[in-house]
XYZ file of C-alpha atoms in Angstrom:
595
model
C -21.509 13.350 14.786
C -21.069 11.813 11.351
C -23.181 8.868 10.230
C -20.303 6.421 9.811
C -22.673 3.553 8.979
C -23.382 4.820 5.488
C -21.104 2.688 3.343
C -21.227 1.850 -0.314
C -23.677 -0.916 -1.112
C -24.293 -0.199 -4.799
C -21.985 -2.823 -6.250
C -22.735 -5.271 -3.451
C -26.480 -4.990 -4.183
C -26.237 -5.680 -7.909
C -26.964 -9.412 -7.494
C -30.489 -10.524 -8.356
C -32.947 -11.889 -5.784
C -32.246 -15.453 -4.641
C -34.118 -18.184 -6.537
C -36.146 -20.904 -4.862
C -34.236 -23.647 -3.044
C -34.977 -26.196 -5.776
C -33.830 -23.814 -8.510
C -30.718 -22.918 -6.524
C -29.800 -26.569 -6.032
C -30.146 -27.218 -9.765
C -28.192 -24.145 -10.849
C -25.533 -24.079 -8.132
C -22.634 -25.780 -9.836
C -23.327 -24.140 -13.189
C -23.608 -20.590 -11.782
C -20.470 -20.836 -9.679
C -18.586 -22.469 -12.549
C -19.622 -19.695 -14.952
C -18.535 -16.994 -12.512
C -15.266 -18.731 -11.696
C -14.526 -19.153 -15.380
C -15.127 -15.460 -16.023
C -13.109 -14.151 -13.077
C -10.293 -16.689 -13.416
C -10.048 -15.758 -17.078
C -9.664 -12.086 -16.179
C -7.007 -12.918 -13.629
C -5.049 -15.030 -16.112
C -5.273 -12.305 -18.768
C -4.054 -9.700 -16.304
C -1.069 -11.850 -15.394
C 0.008 -11.939 -19.032
C -0.084 -8.136 -19.086
C 1.742 -7.741 -15.766
C 4.795 -10.006 -15.671
C 6.071 -8.249 -12.545
C 2.932 -9.293 -10.696
C 3.329 -12.848 -11.963
C 6.841 -12.895 -10.520
C 5.741 -11.315 -7.260
C 3.090 -14.001 -6.863
C 5.485 -16.788 -7.868
C 3.446 -17.654 -10.976
C 6.051 -17.047 -13.698
C 6.824 -20.758 -13.872
C 5.983 -23.727 -16.086
C 3.883 -22.608 -19.047
C 4.195 -19.010 -17.872
C 7.961 -19.070 -17.398
C 8.400 -16.787 -20.404
C 6.924 -13.984 -18.290
C 10.121 -13.990 -16.229
C 11.815 -12.418 -19.286
C 9.338 -9.534 -19.617
C 8.117 -6.333 -17.985
C 4.711 -4.694 -18.310
C 4.042 -2.590 -21.358
C 4.174 1.154 -20.808
C 3.039 4.144 -22.797
C -0.206 5.652 -23.980
C -1.500 2.655 -25.935
C -1.133 0.343 -22.927
C -2.972 2.849 -20.749
C -5.816 3.248 -23.240
C -6.105 -0.528 -23.564
C -6.395 -0.751 -19.780
C -9.174 1.841 -19.776
C -11.140 0.062 -22.472
C -10.715 -3.229 -20.594
C -11.986 -1.700 -17.343
C -15.169 -0.401 -18.967
C -15.776 -3.646 -20.862
C -15.415 -5.769 -17.728
C -17.804 -3.631 -15.703
C -20.413 -3.977 -18.459
C -19.835 -7.726 -18.608
C -20.200 -8.384 -14.905
C -23.304 -6.192 -14.694
C -24.925 -8.478 -17.278
C -23.923 -11.670 -15.467
C -26.871 -13.867 -14.404
C -26.343 -14.355 -10.645
C -29.247 -16.727 -10.069
C -28.045 -19.993 -8.544
C -24.808 -18.696 -7.043
C -23.760 -20.328 -3.776
C -22.995 -18.173 -0.733
C -19.300 -18.249 -1.627
C -20.105 -17.481 -5.251
C -22.264 -14.510 -4.330
C -19.467 -13.182 -2.122
C -17.028 -13.505 -5.032
C -19.505 -11.727 -7.284
C -20.042 -8.825 -4.890
C -16.296 -8.336 -4.464
C -15.610 -8.483 -8.199
C -18.510 -6.189 -9.053
C -17.285 -3.518 -6.671
C -13.778 -3.673 -8.068
C -14.920 -3.550 -11.691
C -17.249 -0.618 -11.071
C -14.501 1.336 -9.335
C -12.061 0.651 -12.171
C -14.617 1.741 -14.751
C -15.200 5.028 -12.940
C -11.461 5.664 -12.951
C -11.229 4.750 -16.622
C -13.703 7.510 -17.480
C -10.999 10.073 -16.666
C -8.481 10.865 -19.435
C -5.368 10.828 -17.250
C -3.965 9.069 -14.215
C -1.699 6.119 -13.612
C -3.224 3.776 -11.068
C -3.837 5.636 -7.840
C -1.886 8.732 -8.877
C -2.675 11.497 -11.380
C 1.020 11.465 -12.328
C 3.042 8.758 -14.092
C 6.390 9.637 -12.499
C 6.770 10.926 -8.939
C 9.082 10.527 -5.971
C 7.117 7.337 -5.179
C 6.232 5.887 -8.562
C 7.581 5.093 -11.977
C 9.852 2.431 -13.361
C 12.977 4.161 -12.085
C 11.584 3.761 -8.564
C 10.291 0.190 -8.671
C 12.178 -1.767 -11.328
C 15.711 -1.816 -9.842
C 14.368 -3.049 -6.513
C 12.167 -5.591 -8.325
C 15.101 -6.990 -10.300
C 17.264 -7.203 -7.191
C 14.772 -8.655 -4.730
C 11.979 -10.413 -6.634
C 13.343 -11.613 -9.971
C 14.733 -15.096 -9.409
C 18.188 -16.083 -10.708
C 18.471 -19.786 -9.958
C 19.959 -20.916 -13.288
C 21.025 -19.638 -16.709
C 17.418 -18.969 -17.736
C 16.964 -16.701 -14.724
C 20.119 -14.769 -15.634
C 18.919 -14.460 -19.237
C 15.572 -13.218 -17.947
C 17.321 -10.574 -15.868
C 19.059 -9.189 -18.979
C 15.848 -9.274 -21.001
C 14.024 -7.379 -18.307
C 16.865 -4.914 -17.960
C 16.587 -4.110 -21.665
C 12.791 -3.792 -21.347
C 13.362 -1.380 -18.453
C 14.431 1.284 -20.950
C 11.195 0.889 -22.931
C 9.205 1.113 -19.717
C 10.903 4.399 -18.825
C 10.232 5.833 -22.278
C 6.579 4.781 -22.068
C 6.152 6.646 -18.789
C 7.891 9.677 -20.263
C 5.438 9.560 -23.184
C 2.496 9.501 -20.741
C 4.000 12.342 -18.711
C 4.230 14.551 -21.821
C 0.706 13.697 -22.974
C -0.796 14.386 -19.553
C 1.089 17.678 -19.328
C -0.602 18.753 -22.565
C -3.916 18.314 -20.691
C -2.684 20.429 -17.789
C -1.731 17.495 -15.558
C 1.706 18.338 -14.152
C 2.933 17.308 -10.715
C 3.511 20.178 -8.253
C 6.941 21.782 -8.283
C 7.992 20.244 -4.973
C 7.118 16.745 -6.213
C 9.248 17.157 -9.338
C 12.004 18.567 -7.114
C 12.013 15.314 -5.142
C 11.739 12.941 -8.067
C 14.495 14.511 -10.152
C 17.385 13.952 -7.693
C 16.440 10.285 -7.348
C 16.389 9.753 -11.107
C 19.629 11.702 -11.568
C 21.292 9.541 -8.923
C 20.538 6.450 -10.983
C 21.637 8.072 -14.228
C 24.941 9.200 -12.732
C 25.729 6.040 -10.765
C 28.405 3.790 -12.221
C 26.768 0.668 -13.652
C 28.881 -1.519 -11.391
C 27.472 0.280 -8.313
C 23.818 -0.502 -8.985
C 22.599 -2.894 -6.294
C 20.767 -5.070 -8.802
C 23.990 -5.506 -10.823
C 25.889 -6.444 -7.676
C 23.190 -9.010 -6.883
C 23.469 -10.405 -10.425
C 27.263 -10.664 -10.089
C 26.966 -12.612 -6.833
C 24.491 -15.067 -8.329
C 26.531 -15.377 -11.519
C 29.560 -16.433 -9.494
C 27.541 -18.868 -7.389
C 26.036 -20.532 -10.467
C 29.297 -20.724 -12.384
C 28.071 -18.459 -15.183
C 30.066 -15.772 -16.934
C 29.548 -12.571 -18.902
C 26.246 -11.552 -17.358
C 27.544 -8.723 -15.188
C 29.351 -7.160 -18.142
C 26.290 -7.436 -20.368
C 24.137 -5.890 -17.661
C 26.492 -2.943 -17.317
C 26.465 -2.448 -21.086
C 22.643 -2.428 -21.132
C 22.570 0.095 -18.317
C 25.012 2.413 -20.056
C 23.598 2.124 -23.591
C 19.843 1.624 -22.989
C 18.673 2.444 -19.482
C 20.708 5.549 -18.701
C 19.773 7.289 -21.971
C 16.099 6.575 -21.166
C 16.614 8.020 -17.690
C 18.216 11.072 -19.289
C 15.173 11.549 -21.539
C 12.878 11.302 -18.535
C 14.986 13.810 -16.632
C 14.868 16.243 -19.566
C 11.076 15.974 -19.705
C 10.675 16.609 -15.981
C 13.120 19.504 -16.097
C 11.031 21.067 -18.848
C 7.795 20.524 -16.911
C 9.376 21.995 -13.781
C 9.355 25.405 -15.475
C 5.542 25.157 -15.792
C 4.776 23.459 -12.477
C 2.789 25.243 -9.785
C 3.015 24.828 -6.022
C -0.665 24.014 -5.403
C -0.893 20.594 -3.773
C -4.416 19.380 -4.394
C -6.166 17.394 -7.104
C -8.794 20.147 -7.235
C -6.558 22.127 -9.636
C -6.464 19.322 -12.237
C -8.954 18.825 -15.091
C -11.957 17.029 -13.587
C -10.033 17.188 -10.328
C -13.088 16.909 -8.106
C -14.125 13.729 -9.909
C -10.614 12.324 -9.643
C -10.548 12.877 -5.886
C -14.067 11.576 -5.338
C -13.108 8.376 -7.120
C -9.882 8.234 -5.110
C -11.882 8.366 -1.878
C -14.375 5.805 -3.160
C -11.761 3.327 -4.336
C -9.522 3.708 -1.292
C -12.142 3.786 1.472
C -14.776 1.635 -0.308
C -17.451 3.945 1.111
C -19.632 6.818 -0.091
C -18.380 9.181 2.601
C -17.772 12.625 1.119
C -14.604 14.651 1.565
C -16.434 16.927 4.021
C -17.625 13.964 6.106
C -14.165 12.400 6.193
C -12.642 15.754 7.127
C -15.040 16.147 10.056
C -14.423 12.546 11.123
C -10.715 13.318 11.250
C -11.115 16.522 13.238
C -13.309 14.739 15.803
C -10.932 11.797 16.189
C -7.883 14.062 16.479
C -9.568 15.773 19.430
C -10.575 12.477 21.095
C -7.156 10.836 20.735
C -5.280 13.963 21.782
C -7.277 14.087 25.022
C -6.262 10.528 25.984
C -2.678 11.138 24.922
C -2.587 14.262 27.067
C -3.312 12.199 30.192
C -0.514 9.687 29.511
C 2.057 12.357 28.698
C 1.316 14.191 31.933
C 1.631 10.953 33.890
C 5.119 10.502 32.423
C 6.290 13.987 33.342
C 5.636 15.724 30.025
C 3.509 18.587 31.304
C 4.661 21.739 29.519
C 3.148 23.019 26.263
C 0.549 21.659 23.890
C 0.142 17.954 23.214
C 2.015 18.461 19.958
C 4.893 20.254 21.697
C 5.152 17.544 24.347
C 5.101 14.790 21.738
C 7.855 16.637 19.904
C 9.920 16.725 23.100
C 9.361 12.990 23.594
C 10.357 12.304 19.984
C 13.642 14.125 20.563
C 14.490 12.547 23.915
C 17.983 11.015 23.409
C 16.970 8.028 25.527
C 14.390 7.159 22.874
C 16.654 7.395 19.828
C 18.913 4.961 18.043
C 22.153 6.557 16.771
C 21.758 7.928 13.258
C 24.718 5.869 12.077
C 25.097 2.655 10.089
C 25.664 0.793 13.365
C 22.619 2.414 14.968
C 20.444 1.485 12.022
C 21.612 -2.130 12.127
C 20.786 -2.161 15.837
C 17.303 -0.825 15.080
C 16.664 -3.529 12.465
C 17.817 -6.265 14.853
C 15.586 -4.837 17.598
C 12.557 -5.034 15.287
C 13.286 -8.577 14.101
C 13.718 -9.690 17.714
C 10.402 -8.088 18.580
C 8.641 -10.140 15.904
C 10.157 -13.357 17.254
C 8.972 -12.511 20.779
C 5.429 -11.849 19.554
C 4.912 -15.066 17.567
C 4.208 -17.404 20.549
C 1.403 -15.099 21.730
C -0.636 -15.128 18.525
C -2.498 -18.481 18.876
C -4.443 -17.166 21.847
C -6.083 -14.508 19.662
C -6.221 -15.976 16.158
C -7.468 -19.325 14.912
C -5.498 -19.841 11.720
C -1.975 -18.436 11.445
C 0.218 -18.099 8.351
C 2.952 -20.590 7.578
C 5.149 -17.919 5.963
C 7.328 -15.831 8.259
C 8.066 -12.114 8.028
C 11.326 -10.200 8.297
C 12.307 -6.544 8.540
C 14.505 -4.886 5.930
C 15.714 -1.404 5.242
C 14.191 0.640 2.387
C 16.883 0.789 -0.344
C 19.111 3.800 0.185
C 18.751 4.858 -3.469
C 15.016 5.624 -3.010
C 14.803 6.408 0.703
C 14.623 10.189 0.243
C 11.186 9.906 -1.370
C 9.921 6.610 0.035
C 7.274 6.334 2.774
C 8.254 5.556 6.350
C 7.306 1.899 6.237
C 5.509 -0.571 4.011
C 4.866 -4.285 3.650
C 5.537 -6.630 0.718
C 3.582 -9.882 0.836
C 4.955 -13.361 0.112
C 4.283 -15.013 -3.254
C 1.422 -17.478 -3.571
C 3.821 -20.416 -3.358
C 5.412 -19.164 -0.118
C 8.893 -19.261 -1.638
C 9.824 -15.882 -0.119
C 8.965 -14.404 3.262
C 6.803 -11.378 3.785
C 8.927 -8.254 4.188
C 8.312 -5.205 6.341
C 10.403 -2.329 4.990
C 11.369 0.589 7.222
C 12.847 3.848 5.946
C 16.048 4.606 7.853
C 16.934 7.843 6.120
C 16.991 9.326 9.612
C 16.835 7.138 12.709
C 15.400 10.130 14.528
C 12.099 9.482 12.779
C 11.760 6.248 14.790
C 11.952 6.778 18.566
C 11.870 3.491 20.460
C 8.451 3.987 22.027
C 6.832 4.243 18.559
C 8.350 1.115 17.035
C 6.284 -1.656 18.669
C 3.074 -0.245 17.208
C 4.676 0.075 13.774
C 5.671 -3.581 13.949
C 2.180 -4.675 14.984
C 0.863 -2.750 11.970
C 3.316 -3.843 9.270
C 4.069 -7.395 10.472
C 1.948 -9.350 12.974
C -0.873 -9.214 13.778
C -1.198 -6.622 10.992
C -0.342 -6.762 7.319
C 1.684 -9.946 7.358
C -0.878 -12.014 9.230
C -3.692 -10.801 6.955
C -1.899 -10.908 3.587
C 0.007 -14.148 4.192
C -3.174 -15.929 5.348
C -4.935 -14.757 2.208
C -2.082 -15.869 -0.046
C -2.109 -19.317 1.628
C -5.916 -19.745 1.545
C -6.243 -22.547 -1.002
C -10.035 -22.499 -0.646
C -10.141 -19.040 -2.251
C -9.960 -18.504 -6.026
C -6.524 -17.439 -7.147
C -7.664 -13.925 -8.072
C -8.923 -13.464 -4.514
C -5.715 -14.780 -2.968
C -3.705 -12.321 -5.031
C -5.935 -9.233 -4.792
C -6.954 -6.779 -2.121
C -8.638 -3.514 -1.147
C -6.764 -0.757 0.612
C -9.476 0.066 3.145
C -9.680 -3.571 4.288
C -5.922 -4.177 4.343
C -4.992 -0.906 6.013
C -8.050 -0.945 8.252
C -7.075 -4.423 9.462
C -3.484 -3.354 10.135
C -4.695 -0.416 12.212
C -7.209 -2.642 14.015
C -4.321 -5.064 14.707
C -2.571 -2.296 16.630
C -5.697 -2.126 18.815
C -5.625 -5.906 19.363
C -1.999 -5.718 20.497
C -2.660 -2.763 22.777
C -5.980 -3.753 24.347
C -6.350 -7.545 23.973
C -2.715 -8.644 24.211
C -1.913 -5.951 26.826
C 1.320 -5.120 25.024
C 1.706 -1.872 26.965
C 0.488 -2.984 30.388
C 3.822 -2.002 31.941
C 4.944 0.439 29.272
C 2.968 3.726 29.344
C 5.167 5.339 26.716
C 4.454 2.375 24.434
C 0.738 3.110 24.840
C 1.527 6.712 23.987
C 3.160 5.403 20.810
C -0.016 3.442 20.039
C -2.184 6.530 20.514
C 0.196 8.563 18.390
C -0.233 6.000 15.602
C -3.989 6.491 15.761
C -3.535 10.256 15.992
C -1.356 10.113 12.880
C -4.047 8.236 10.913
C -6.763 10.624 12.106
C -4.604 13.581 11.071
C -4.298 11.966 7.640
C -8.065 12.266 7.194
C -7.817 15.990 7.869
C -4.799 16.852 5.725
C -5.660 14.637 2.734
C -9.137 16.126 2.399
C -7.712 19.512 3.338
C -5.313 19.536 0.386
C -7.448 17.838 -2.245
C -10.908 19.228 -1.431
C -10.472 22.303 0.770
C -7.524 23.801 -1.114
C -5.027 23.736 1.722
C -1.464 24.444 0.722
C 1.268 21.882 1.236
C 2.635 24.075 4.029
C -0.785 24.236 5.748
C -0.903 20.448 5.764
C 2.657 20.066 7.089
C 2.033 22.589 9.868
C -1.191 20.857 10.930
C 0.559 17.485 11.104
C 3.515 18.872 13.082
C 1.353 20.945 15.447
C -0.846 17.930 16.231
C 2.198 15.910 17.272
C 1.450 13.223 14.673
C 4.916 13.384 13.085
C 8.135 15.386 13.443
C 8.737 17.891 10.655
C 11.050 15.778 8.477
C 8.659 12.848 8.486
C 5.654 15.172 8.060
C 7.193 16.625 4.911
C 7.584 13.153 3.408
C 4.055 12.176 4.408
C 2.441 15.252 2.880
C 4.417 14.693 -0.321
C 3.008 11.163 -0.396
C -0.597 12.336 -0.007
C -0.048 14.841 -2.797
C 0.609 12.106 -5.355
C -1.821 9.455 -3.997
C -5.093 11.357 -3.462
C -7.413 9.543 -1.065
C -5.124 6.634 -0.164
C -4.225 8.080 3.240
C -7.920 7.999 4.194
C -8.152 4.216 3.834
C -6.539 3.487 7.209
C -8.800 5.175 9.741
C -11.998 4.682 7.770
C -11.165 0.973 7.452
C -10.342 0.713 11.149
C -13.560 2.494 12.108
C -15.670 -0.042 10.201
C -13.846 -3.152 11.460
C -13.830 -1.918 15.071
C -17.545 -1.148 14.860
C -18.279 -4.620 13.469
C -16.378 -6.160 16.371
C -18.319 -4.059 18.890
C -21.573 -5.271 17.323
C -20.392 -8.904 17.474
C -19.253 -8.547 21.107
C -22.718 -7.359 22.084
C -24.188 -10.739 21.070
C -24.120 -13.848 23.316
C -21.296 -16.344 22.786
C -18.789 -13.948 21.230
C -15.434 -15.613 20.539
C -12.541 -13.340 19.544
C -10.619 -16.009 17.625
C -13.733 -16.916 15.625
C -14.416 -13.246 14.876
C -10.878 -12.761 13.597
C -11.129 -15.885 11.445
C -14.419 -14.690 9.956
C -12.873 -11.345 9.028
C -9.618 -12.769 7.670
C -10.233 -16.151 6.094
C -12.445 -14.917 3.279
C -9.738 -12.519 2.185
C -9.686 -8.805 1.511
C -12.953 -7.244 0.334
C -14.708 -3.862 0.106
C -15.972 -2.612 3.458
C -19.526 -2.632 2.110
C -19.240 -6.342 1.365
C -17.557 -7.031 4.719
C -20.418 -5.381 6.579
C -22.956 -7.402 4.636
C -21.047 -10.626 5.331
C -20.558 -10.121 9.078
C -24.087 -8.892 9.692
C -25.710 -11.538 7.520
């Protein structure tokens, strides 16, 4: 068995030994104030460089209202500035005098130190855009995110909002050209996305280039708001900007990717890139917030796949699915017509209504298991059709800090057959409540936390909590007491996340092909082939991110088991202790809950 207790404590152990009580009392306010000033200053500076984030958090108002007319800078200079900033901040926080910090201040320090160290390690590599080695993929790039951002997050409540929309639309072209510049520069270093990734990104970008300006959803949204506000001329100006600025930039990006396609290889893993092993090791570190190696995570996945498959086997047999392997029987269940919504517009609307109704039915049950609950509600929406061919199956978008928008759980309805009924409750528990929405919305509403903590997060904590929330629904709330196939759906969710550990490390460390990874996922029963193809494409461009879920769940579930073994355990108090201090590295969470 793997030693799953070995988690990263380096950054969390940077703080100096605690001073005497008298010294601590004297230095308390000064130490916390110095740390808060430093970290708040970084947060404020980052907001100025990321206007989209300011809008998403609802902070592009008042003195910062000018940010609602801007987009983030793109291109090589912006990326190099980010790298220099990451290294400078890590050096600065390492030198910070931690003597006199309060308990809350020390927690803030540990969290910030981990994040800054991770960013500095990533900045040491000469390529990469956030969590991906590639600037433009089927899941990333301005073409993918900006239209949806302008339609669903940019606010048009008056003339200034409409003017901001046009300013951002013009900046969209510069953003595209900046990403194209990065793509060319990285290609010169040998960093080119695999052929099948380019083959999936290109059709999406071409669709936008070829779409009539009046058919863009964000332009339609602008036209509706223009009419409501009694404004005029904005739709026409937006269409002109699309035709004269944005579409030519899309065309330049398409030409670059078409050129790179002739040099692209089919190998899936990061191992083939310059310093590829280092890139993947940092991806695992930043996404799982542990020091587990690729080999250890791979073995963890293989073991958990076997354990979950054994329990799933029993349920499937009890429901009459007795022929073939577990994977073959799951495939038969996935294709059972009784489990499927029609793959039509009407069927997809029915599916969305079914999910929203499910959330409403769950809400009254939550107070029995959680102390504090969010004020902001959550709703289910469809992934925009224009990006659904490359988008993941489901994802969550948190509310802004001011609660002016709900949390949103997006589901990809490219094919309703990817979502049999028995699998949907668990997906809802993961993406909405008691999963992502409960955790993220509580953090956004936690006025006792510094603003940078309310706005930030760590993948292993967030995804680990969402997977743990599925366990709470299944085992504590007895969601499947009279629904064995629903429990099968829950186990299949866990099987899927365990399979992710195997295929992600398989591709990026063990040199599996894309096809090897797809076949493993399909044979295990984790996903049908169409969905498995999309998932493996996702892991190709986000090395290590898929490992955050099950590693995070393993740590949180183990911490609960340890707490339950002590006298006086209270589930609501345990959940509050995990959630109310916000997202943090798993190393810091372990230190906090065991302290």
